[in-house]
Amino acid sequence: MLSSANSYSTQHPASVPPPPYTPTPGRYPGATPPGGFAILQNPVPPPGADPKLWSCFLTVDVDRSGSISVHELQGALINGDWTHFDFDTVMLLMSLFDTHRTGSIDFNGFTGLWRYIEDWQHVFRHFDRDRSGTIDSSELQDALNQFGMKLSEHLLSLLVAKFASAPSGSEVGKPTITFDRFMRACVFVKQFNQGFENLDTDKDGWVQLNYMQFLTFIFSLP
Amino acid sequence: MAHLPVPTPCTLWTCFTSLDKDRSGTLSMAELQVALMNGDWTPFDLDTIKLLMNIFDVDRSGTIGFNEFSGLWKYIKDWQGVFLHFDRDRSGTIDGNELQNALNQFGYKLSPQLLNLLQRKYDVTASAPQTGGYQTAQPGITFDRFVRACVVVKQITESFAALDTDRDGWIQVDYERFLQTVLTLP
């Protein structure tokens, strides 16, 4: 699944480990198997489906409902340090790829999600210069600069503190960001910037908000 | 609800030392993560633990000492009481109505749209179809995310008040100030 373009092949930003397998035949359209070995009774992929993606989709869709829920997705997605993606990142991904607003992702959405995560893996590997498997402050700064989202030192340190996997402090190492939260941090800044631009109608760099608008703006961020 | 580490009888000190696996004399983020769980045995989410550490790591060491731990422990016990009080149907999670009740009682009157937005943000099952399938979790907001949701509403309200210097219900902020305010929220 991951390209082995780098030497640290054991440090995957994210990969999909196979969960336990309990197929329920008949939940997919056209799936009416006669019976036999469970492992062979797989639902039929849609025409033109990438077999690798289809097989991964089936693995993630633990209850064979035909679509992937928040919990199934959270169960499948892990960081390079084997921690699961946090729920807020999973919910962000759901919001991007649950195009029919069913609360779950179908195979079409899943192919989009897969590519999205692959793209982010490339980005992550590119900016993880020291190959630590996490993104530190200067690596994040480089990433944001490349995306055209330059932040002051002060804002950058606040951003790192918010998305780091642990709080900073005098007795612990410098804060670093895992793959899931790195994705979310970048999307957060992008969506904040877009939201601010939408509100700043006269383009003077200032916005005016009442309490409700303030809350709505903040609750809409990932 | 939430499980606290080590059942009775337990002095705060025995609990603290049993959690301090590496015998460093302080609790790291990782040691706290092992200890703190929701009623459904799911671990506390990372941002809730960071919130707790931000409040109680007063010497900014990045770890929790015994004195800081006693504050944290009491804080969680207090929130357990709050959670139990508002989880009217004893489901172990907080649904939309229960959330509205809780926020109203805390003095926050949010519109239905805002409540809905808040629910969707903190209830991981919120958008899921209620038609069965892979749903190991009870619908509603778990303890860890409920604490975080309430603290966020409180801190957003305080931030707004600090910015609304002329008390007219409107704030004017530039990009830097606005982003800084949002980034300091849990």
PDB file of C-alpha atoms in Angstrom, chain A residues 65-141:
ATOM      1  CA  SER A  65     -22.734  -3.184   6.035  1.00  0.00           C
ATOM      2  CA  GLY A  66     -21.419  -1.926   2.688  1.00  0.00           C
ATOM      3  CA  SER A  67     -20.147   1.317   4.157  1.00  0.00           C
ATOM      4  CA  ILE A  68     -17.631   2.399   6.753  1.00  0.00           C
ATOM      5  CA  SER A  69     -18.634   3.985  10.050  1.00  0.00           C
ATOM      6  CA  VAL A  70     -16.642   6.350  12.272  1.00  0.00           C
ATOM      7  CA  HIS A  71     -15.700   3.481  14.577  1.00  0.00           C
ATOM      8  CA  GLU A  72     -14.646   1.168  11.738  1.00  0.00           C
ATOM      9  CA  LEU A  73     -12.497   3.932  10.295  1.00  0.00           C
ATOM     10  CA  GLN A  74     -10.985   4.777  13.663  1.00  0.00           C
ATOM     11  CA  GLY A  75     -10.228   1.096  14.173  1.00  0.00           C
ATOM     12  CA  ALA A  76      -8.397   0.921  10.854  1.00  0.00           C
ATOM     13  CA  LEU A  77      -6.279   4.071  10.780  1.00  0.00           C
ATOM     14  CA  ILE A  78      -3.057   4.211  12.748  1.00  0.00           C
ATOM     15  CA  ASN A  79      -0.058   6.522  13.017  1.00  0.00           C
ATOM     16  CA  GLY A  80       3.582   5.541  12.578  1.00  0.00           C
ATOM     17  CA  ASP A  81       3.803   4.967  16.326  1.00  0.00           C
ATOM     18  CA  TRP A  82       0.867   2.544  16.170  1.00  0.00           C
ATOM     19  CA  THR A  83      -1.482   4.884  18.023  1.00  0.00           C
ATOM     20  CA  HIS A  84      -4.915   5.094  16.473  1.00  0.00           C
ATOM     21  CA  PHE A  85      -5.999   8.229  14.680  1.00  0.00           C
ATOM     22  CA  ASP A  86      -7.828  10.455  17.117  1.00  0.00           C
ATOM     23  CA  PHE A  87     -11.600  10.739  16.736  1.00  0.00           C
ATOM     24  CA  ASP A  88     -11.500  14.390  15.749  1.00  0.00           C
ATOM     25  CA  THR A  89      -9.271  13.561  12.777  1.00  0.00           C
ATOM     26  CA  VAL A  90     -11.496  10.610  11.823  1.00  0.00           C
ATOM     27  CA  MET A  91     -14.551  12.868  12.014  1.00  0.00           C
ATOM     28  CA  LEU A  92     -12.783  15.381   9.757  1.00  0.00           C
ATOM     29  CA  LEU A  93     -12.152  12.617   7.205  1.00  0.00           C
ATOM     30  CA  MET A  94     -15.779  11.480   7.435  1.00  0.00           C
ATOM     31  CA  SER A  95     -16.961  15.054   6.791  1.00  0.00           C
ATOM     32  CA  LEU A  96     -14.764  15.255   3.679  1.00  0.00           C
ATOM     33  CA  PHE A  97     -15.701  11.883   2.163  1.00  0.00           C
ATOM     34  CA  ASP A  98     -19.209  11.110   3.421  1.00  0.00           C
ATOM     35  CA  THR A  99     -20.563  12.849   0.333  1.00  0.00           C
ATOM     36  CA  HIS A 100     -24.134  11.587   0.719  1.00  0.00           C
ATOM     37  CA  ARG A 101     -24.256  12.592   4.402  1.00  0.00           C
ATOM     38  CA  THR A 102     -25.245   9.125   5.530  1.00  0.00           C
ATOM     39  CA  GLY A 103     -22.823   9.148   8.463  1.00  0.00           C
ATOM     40  CA  SER A 104     -20.689   6.518   6.798  1.00  0.00           C
ATOM     41  CA  ILE A 105     -18.373   6.215   3.790  1.00  0.00           C
ATOM     42  CA  ASP A 106     -19.266   4.048   0.787  1.00  0.00           C
ATOM     43  CA  PHE A 107     -16.725   2.534  -1.597  1.00  0.00           C
ATOM     44  CA  ASN A 108     -16.613   5.639  -3.795  1.00  0.00           C
ATOM     45  CA  GLY A 109     -15.938   7.842  -0.821  1.00  0.00           C
ATOM     46  CA  PHE A 110     -13.375   5.333   0.388  1.00  0.00           C
ATOM     47  CA  THR A 111     -11.361   5.533  -2.839  1.00  0.00           C
ATOM     48  CA  GLY A 112     -11.257   9.321  -2.416  1.00  0.00           C
ATOM     49  CA  LEU A 113     -10.268   8.944   1.230  1.00  0.00           C
ATOM     50  CA  TRP A 114      -7.508   6.496   0.334  1.00  0.00           C
ATOM     51  CA  ARG A 115      -5.972   8.883  -2.179  1.00  0.00           C
ATOM     52  CA  TYR A 116      -6.315  11.774   0.245  1.00  0.00           C
ATOM     53  CA  ILE A 117      -4.405   9.868   2.907  1.00  0.00           C
ATOM     54  CA  GLU A 118      -1.763   8.752   0.388  1.00  0.00           C
ATOM     55  CA  ASP A 119      -1.262  12.373  -0.667  1.00  0.00           C
ATOM     56  CA  TRP A 120      -0.853  13.402   2.955  1.00  0.00           C
ATOM     57  CA  GLN A 121       1.622  10.554   3.516  1.00  0.00           C
ATOM     58  CA  HIS A 122       3.788  11.985   0.732  1.00  0.00           C
ATOM     59  CA  VAL A 123       3.555  15.432   2.280  1.00  0.00           C
ATOM     60  CA  PHE A 124       4.367  14.098   5.724  1.00  0.00           C
ATOM     61  CA  ARG A 125       7.381  12.120   4.507  1.00  0.00           C
ATOM     62  CA  HIS A 126       8.637  15.140   2.589  1.00  0.00           C
ATOM     63  CA  PHE A 127       8.530  17.425   5.600  1.00  0.00           C
ATOM     64  CA  ASP A 128       9.643  14.885   8.229  1.00  0.00           C
ATOM     65  CA  ARG A 129      13.225  15.743   7.403  1.00  0.00           C
ATOM     66  CA  ASP A 130      14.793  13.980  10.379  1.00  0.00           C
ATOM     67  CA  ARG A 131      12.735  10.822   9.723  1.00  0.00           C
ATOM     68  CA  SER A 132      11.467  10.823  13.291  1.00  0.00           C
ATOM     69  CA  GLY A 133       7.970   9.707  12.266  1.00  0.00           C
ATOM     70  CA  THR A 134       6.586  12.930  13.739  1.00  0.00           C
ATOM     71  CA  ILE A 135       6.558  16.583  12.685  1.00  0.00           C
ATOM     72  CA  ASP A 136       8.224  19.145  14.910  1.00  0.00           C
ATOM     73  CA  SER A 137       7.861  22.907  14.966  1.00  0.00           C
ATOM     74  CA  SER A 138      10.348  23.801  12.230  1.00  0.00           C
ATOM     75  CA  GLU A 139       9.098  20.989   9.965  1.00  0.00           C
ATOM     76  CA  LEU A 140       5.521  22.248  10.433  1.00  0.00           C
ATOM     77  CA  GLN A 141       6.662  25.779   9.648  1.00  0.00           C
TER      78      GLN A 141
END
